[in-house]
mmCIF file of C-alpha atoms in Angstrom:
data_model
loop_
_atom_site.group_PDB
_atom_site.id
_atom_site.type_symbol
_atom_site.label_atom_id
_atom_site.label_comp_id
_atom_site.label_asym_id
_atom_site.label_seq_id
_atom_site.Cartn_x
_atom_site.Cartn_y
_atom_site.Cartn_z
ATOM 1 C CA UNK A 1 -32.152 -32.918 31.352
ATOM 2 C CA UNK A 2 -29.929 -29.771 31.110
ATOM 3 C CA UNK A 3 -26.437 -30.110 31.907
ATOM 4 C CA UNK A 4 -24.480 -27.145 33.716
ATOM 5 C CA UNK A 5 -20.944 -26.533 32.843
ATOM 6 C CA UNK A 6 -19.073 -25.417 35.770
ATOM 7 C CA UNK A 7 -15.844 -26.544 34.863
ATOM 8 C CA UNK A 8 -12.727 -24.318 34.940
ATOM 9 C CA UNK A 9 -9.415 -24.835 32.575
ATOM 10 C CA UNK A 10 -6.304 -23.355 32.950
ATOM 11 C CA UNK A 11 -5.378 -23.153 29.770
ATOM 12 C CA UNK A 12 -5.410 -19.621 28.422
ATOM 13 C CA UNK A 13 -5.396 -19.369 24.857
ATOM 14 C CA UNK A 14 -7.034 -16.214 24.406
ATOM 15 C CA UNK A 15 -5.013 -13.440 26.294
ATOM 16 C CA UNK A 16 -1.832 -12.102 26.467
ATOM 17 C CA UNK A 17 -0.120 -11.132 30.156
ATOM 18 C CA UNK A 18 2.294 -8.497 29.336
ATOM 19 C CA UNK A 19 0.557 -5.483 31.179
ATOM 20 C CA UNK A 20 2.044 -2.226 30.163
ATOM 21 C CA UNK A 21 -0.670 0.597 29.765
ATOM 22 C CA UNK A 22 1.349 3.138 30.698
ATOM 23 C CA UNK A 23 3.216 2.720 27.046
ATOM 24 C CA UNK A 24 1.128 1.173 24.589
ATOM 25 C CA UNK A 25 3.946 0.805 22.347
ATOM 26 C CA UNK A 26 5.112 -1.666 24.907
ATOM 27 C CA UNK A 27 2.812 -4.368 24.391
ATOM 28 C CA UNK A 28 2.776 -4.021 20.527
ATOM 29 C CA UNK A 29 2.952 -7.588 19.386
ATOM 30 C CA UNK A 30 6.150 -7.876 16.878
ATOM 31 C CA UNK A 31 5.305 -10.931 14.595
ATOM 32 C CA UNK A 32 5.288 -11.342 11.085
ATOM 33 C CA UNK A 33 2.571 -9.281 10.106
ATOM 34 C CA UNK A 34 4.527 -6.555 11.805
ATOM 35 C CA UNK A 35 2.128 -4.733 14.314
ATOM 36 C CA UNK A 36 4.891 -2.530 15.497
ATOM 37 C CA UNK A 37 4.497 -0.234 11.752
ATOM 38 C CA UNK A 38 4.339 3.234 12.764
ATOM 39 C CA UNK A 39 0.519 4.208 12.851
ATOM 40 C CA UNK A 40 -0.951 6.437 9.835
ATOM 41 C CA UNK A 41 -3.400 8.872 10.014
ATOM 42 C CA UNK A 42 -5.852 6.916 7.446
ATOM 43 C CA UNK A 43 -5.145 3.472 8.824
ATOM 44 C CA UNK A 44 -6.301 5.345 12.567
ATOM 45 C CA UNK A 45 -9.120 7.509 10.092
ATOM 46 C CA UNK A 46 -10.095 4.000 9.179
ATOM 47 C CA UNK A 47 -11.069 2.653 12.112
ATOM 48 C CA UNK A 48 -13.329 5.787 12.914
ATOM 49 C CA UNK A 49 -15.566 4.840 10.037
ATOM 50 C CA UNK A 50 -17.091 2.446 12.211
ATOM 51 C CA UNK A 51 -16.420 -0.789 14.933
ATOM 52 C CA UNK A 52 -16.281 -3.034 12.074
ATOM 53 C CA UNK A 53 -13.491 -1.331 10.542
ATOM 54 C CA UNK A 54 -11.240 -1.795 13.656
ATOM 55 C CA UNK A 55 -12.175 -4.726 14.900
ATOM 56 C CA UNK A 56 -11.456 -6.366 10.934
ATOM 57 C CA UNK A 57 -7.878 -5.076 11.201
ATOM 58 C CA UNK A 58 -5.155 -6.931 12.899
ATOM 59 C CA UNK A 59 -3.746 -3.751 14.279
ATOM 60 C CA UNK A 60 -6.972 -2.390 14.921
ATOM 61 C CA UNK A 61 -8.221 -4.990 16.788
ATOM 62 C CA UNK A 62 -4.737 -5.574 19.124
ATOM 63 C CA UNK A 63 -4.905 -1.925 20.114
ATOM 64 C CA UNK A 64 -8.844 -2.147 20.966
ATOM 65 C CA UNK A 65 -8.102 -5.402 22.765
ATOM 66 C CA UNK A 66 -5.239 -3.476 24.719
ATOM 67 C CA UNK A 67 -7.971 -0.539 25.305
ATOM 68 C CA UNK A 68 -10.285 -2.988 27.016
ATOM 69 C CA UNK A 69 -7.644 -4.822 29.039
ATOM 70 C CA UNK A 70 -6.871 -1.441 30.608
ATOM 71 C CA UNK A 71 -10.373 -0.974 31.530
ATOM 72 C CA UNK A 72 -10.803 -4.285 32.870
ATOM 73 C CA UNK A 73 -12.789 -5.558 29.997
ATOM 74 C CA UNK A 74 -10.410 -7.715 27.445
ATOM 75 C CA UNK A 75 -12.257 -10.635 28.246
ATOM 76 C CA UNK A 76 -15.268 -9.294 25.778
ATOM 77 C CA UNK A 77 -13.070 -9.048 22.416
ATOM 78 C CA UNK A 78 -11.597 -12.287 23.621
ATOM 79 C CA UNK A 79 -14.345 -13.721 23.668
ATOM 80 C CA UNK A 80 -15.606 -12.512 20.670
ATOM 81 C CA UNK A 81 -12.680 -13.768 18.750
ATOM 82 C CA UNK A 82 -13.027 -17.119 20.322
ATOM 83 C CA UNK A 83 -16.495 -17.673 19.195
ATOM 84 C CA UNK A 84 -15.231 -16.044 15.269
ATOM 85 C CA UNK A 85 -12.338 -18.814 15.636
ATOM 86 C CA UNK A 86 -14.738 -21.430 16.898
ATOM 87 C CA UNK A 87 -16.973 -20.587 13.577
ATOM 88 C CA UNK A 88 -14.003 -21.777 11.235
ATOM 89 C CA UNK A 89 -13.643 -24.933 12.476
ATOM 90 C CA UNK A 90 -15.307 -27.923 10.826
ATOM 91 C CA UNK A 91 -14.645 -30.484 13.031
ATOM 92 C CA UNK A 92 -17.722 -31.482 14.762
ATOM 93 C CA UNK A 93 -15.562 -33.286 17.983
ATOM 94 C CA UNK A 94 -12.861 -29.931 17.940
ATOM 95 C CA UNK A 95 -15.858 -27.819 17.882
ATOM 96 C CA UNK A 96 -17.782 -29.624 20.982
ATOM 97 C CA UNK A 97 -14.381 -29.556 22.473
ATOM 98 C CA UNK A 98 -13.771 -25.375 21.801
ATOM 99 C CA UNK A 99 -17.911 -24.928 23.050
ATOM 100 C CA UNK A 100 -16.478 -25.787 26.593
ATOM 101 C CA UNK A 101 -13.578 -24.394 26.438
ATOM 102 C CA UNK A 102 -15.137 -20.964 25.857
ATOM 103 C CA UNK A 103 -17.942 -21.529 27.903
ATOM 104 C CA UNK A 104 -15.503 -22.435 30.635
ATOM 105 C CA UNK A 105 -13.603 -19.420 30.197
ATOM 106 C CA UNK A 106 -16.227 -16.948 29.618
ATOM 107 C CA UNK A 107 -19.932 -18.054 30.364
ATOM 108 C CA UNK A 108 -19.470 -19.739 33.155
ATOM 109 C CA UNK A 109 -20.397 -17.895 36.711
ATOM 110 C CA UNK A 110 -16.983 -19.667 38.412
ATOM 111 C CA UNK A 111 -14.861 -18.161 35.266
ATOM 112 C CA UNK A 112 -12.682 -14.904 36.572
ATOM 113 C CA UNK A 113 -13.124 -13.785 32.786
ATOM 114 C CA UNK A 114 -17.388 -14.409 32.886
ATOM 115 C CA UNK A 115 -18.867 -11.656 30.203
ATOM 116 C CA UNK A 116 -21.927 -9.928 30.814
ATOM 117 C CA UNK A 117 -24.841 -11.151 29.637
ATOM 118 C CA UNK A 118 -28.466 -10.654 29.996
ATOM 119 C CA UNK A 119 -30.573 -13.888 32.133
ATOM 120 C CA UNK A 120 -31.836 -14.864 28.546
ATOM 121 C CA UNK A 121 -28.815 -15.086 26.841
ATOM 122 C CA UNK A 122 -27.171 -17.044 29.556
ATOM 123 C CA UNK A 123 -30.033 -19.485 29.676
ATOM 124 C CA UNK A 124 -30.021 -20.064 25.791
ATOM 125 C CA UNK A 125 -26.477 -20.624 26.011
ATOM 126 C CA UNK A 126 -26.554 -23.019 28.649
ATOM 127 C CA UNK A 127 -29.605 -24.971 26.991
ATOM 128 C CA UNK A 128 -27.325 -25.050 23.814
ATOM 129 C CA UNK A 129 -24.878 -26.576 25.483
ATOM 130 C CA UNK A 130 -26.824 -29.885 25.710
ATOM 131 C CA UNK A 131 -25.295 -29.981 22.146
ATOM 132 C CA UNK A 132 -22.768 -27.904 21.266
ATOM 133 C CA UNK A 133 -21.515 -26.472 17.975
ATOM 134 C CA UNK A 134 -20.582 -23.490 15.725
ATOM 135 C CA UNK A 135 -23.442 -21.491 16.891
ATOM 136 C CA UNK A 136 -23.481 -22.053 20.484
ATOM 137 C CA UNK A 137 -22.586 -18.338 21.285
ATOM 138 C CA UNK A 138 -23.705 -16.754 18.471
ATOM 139 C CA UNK A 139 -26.447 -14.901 20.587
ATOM 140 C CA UNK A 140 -23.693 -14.304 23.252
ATOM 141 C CA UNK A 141 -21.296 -12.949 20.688
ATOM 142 C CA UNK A 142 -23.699 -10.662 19.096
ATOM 143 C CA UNK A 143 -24.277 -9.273 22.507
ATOM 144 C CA UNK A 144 -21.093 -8.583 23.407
ATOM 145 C CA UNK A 145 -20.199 -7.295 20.068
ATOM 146 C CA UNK A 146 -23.053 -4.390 20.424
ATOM 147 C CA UNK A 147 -22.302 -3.840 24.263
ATOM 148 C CA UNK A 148 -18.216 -3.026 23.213
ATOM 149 C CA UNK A 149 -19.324 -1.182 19.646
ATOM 150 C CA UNK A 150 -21.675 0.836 21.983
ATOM 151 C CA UNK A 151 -20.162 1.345 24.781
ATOM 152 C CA UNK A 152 -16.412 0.641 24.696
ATOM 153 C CA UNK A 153 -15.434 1.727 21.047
ATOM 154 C CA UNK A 154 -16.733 5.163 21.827
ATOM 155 C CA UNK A 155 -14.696 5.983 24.649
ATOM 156 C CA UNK A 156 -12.043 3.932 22.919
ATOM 157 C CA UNK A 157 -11.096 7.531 20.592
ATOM 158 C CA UNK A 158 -11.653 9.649 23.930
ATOM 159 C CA UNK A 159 -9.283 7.431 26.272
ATOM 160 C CA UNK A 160 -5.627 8.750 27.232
ATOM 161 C CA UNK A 161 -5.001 5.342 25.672
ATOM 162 C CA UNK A 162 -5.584 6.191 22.190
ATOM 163 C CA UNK A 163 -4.292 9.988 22.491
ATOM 164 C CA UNK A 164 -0.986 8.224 23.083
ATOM 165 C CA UNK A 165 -1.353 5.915 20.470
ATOM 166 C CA UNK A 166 -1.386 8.477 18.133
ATOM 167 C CA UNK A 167 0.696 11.280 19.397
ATOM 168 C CA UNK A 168 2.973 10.906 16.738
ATOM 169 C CA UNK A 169 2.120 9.957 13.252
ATOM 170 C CA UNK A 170 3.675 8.839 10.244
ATOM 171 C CA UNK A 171 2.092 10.957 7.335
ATOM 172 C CA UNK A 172 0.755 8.045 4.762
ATOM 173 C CA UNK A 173 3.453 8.426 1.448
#
């Protein structure tokens, strides 16, 4: 017997609400690993080399994620780093506990941050969740991580976004 999961919670680990894409300076989180650094030309270089170089940087990764909530599409890196934080978790109750959490936030057709994915992925997922664990979404992740390389990470470089981002920068020293 399958089990649906239909669920919705309101708790919302995974995004951040301030909204400011007319300055992307703006929403620079300013935290101990001090995002708000002046951008270099080889740390922005960097992350040209390919979607695995931005997407393994901290700052990399915010500004993408800021990218993609300006195009209506945050909930796909979110996602994406749910599933990477659900992987390093060893707990096996924590980790049935996280499955439906991000399945309630982002698989789930009543979720207002549902992901796109194919009818097969969807179904494996939801057959999955008859027993949930660290690679529940691993299909679903992989996915979503070719649809935003593909897609979004291109356009990411082209987007008035970025040209902003990078209107002035600090030459490296």
């Amino acid at each position: 017997m399958m089990t649906a999961w239909c669920g919705c919670y309101n708790n919302n680990s995974y995004s951040n609400n301030n909204r400011d894409m007319d300055n992307p300076s703006a929403t620079i989180p300013k935290n101990k690993d001090d995002l708000s650094k002046p951008l270099t030309t080889e740390e922005v270089e960097s992350w040209k080399l390919s979607f695995d170089k931005l997407v393994s940087t901290k700052r990399g990764k915010e500004y993408f994620r800021q990218y993609l909530r300006s195009e209506y599409s945050e909930e796909n890196i979110l996602f994406w780093e749910a599933v990477e934080n659900l992987h390093n978790h060893r707990d096996s109750a924590h980790i049935k506990d996280m499955c439906h959490e991000i399945y309630d936030d982002f698989i789930s057709v009543l979720s207002p941050r549902e992901v796109s994915l194919d009818s097969r992925c969807r179904e494996l997922v939801n057959q999955r969740m008859c027993n949930p664990n660290s690679t529940t979404f691993d299909e679903a992740q992989k996915q979503i991580y070719l649809l935003m390389q593909r897609d979004s990470y291109q356009r990411f470089f082209r987007s008035t976004f970025f040209k902003e981002l990078t209107k002035h920068f600090e030459s490296p020293k």
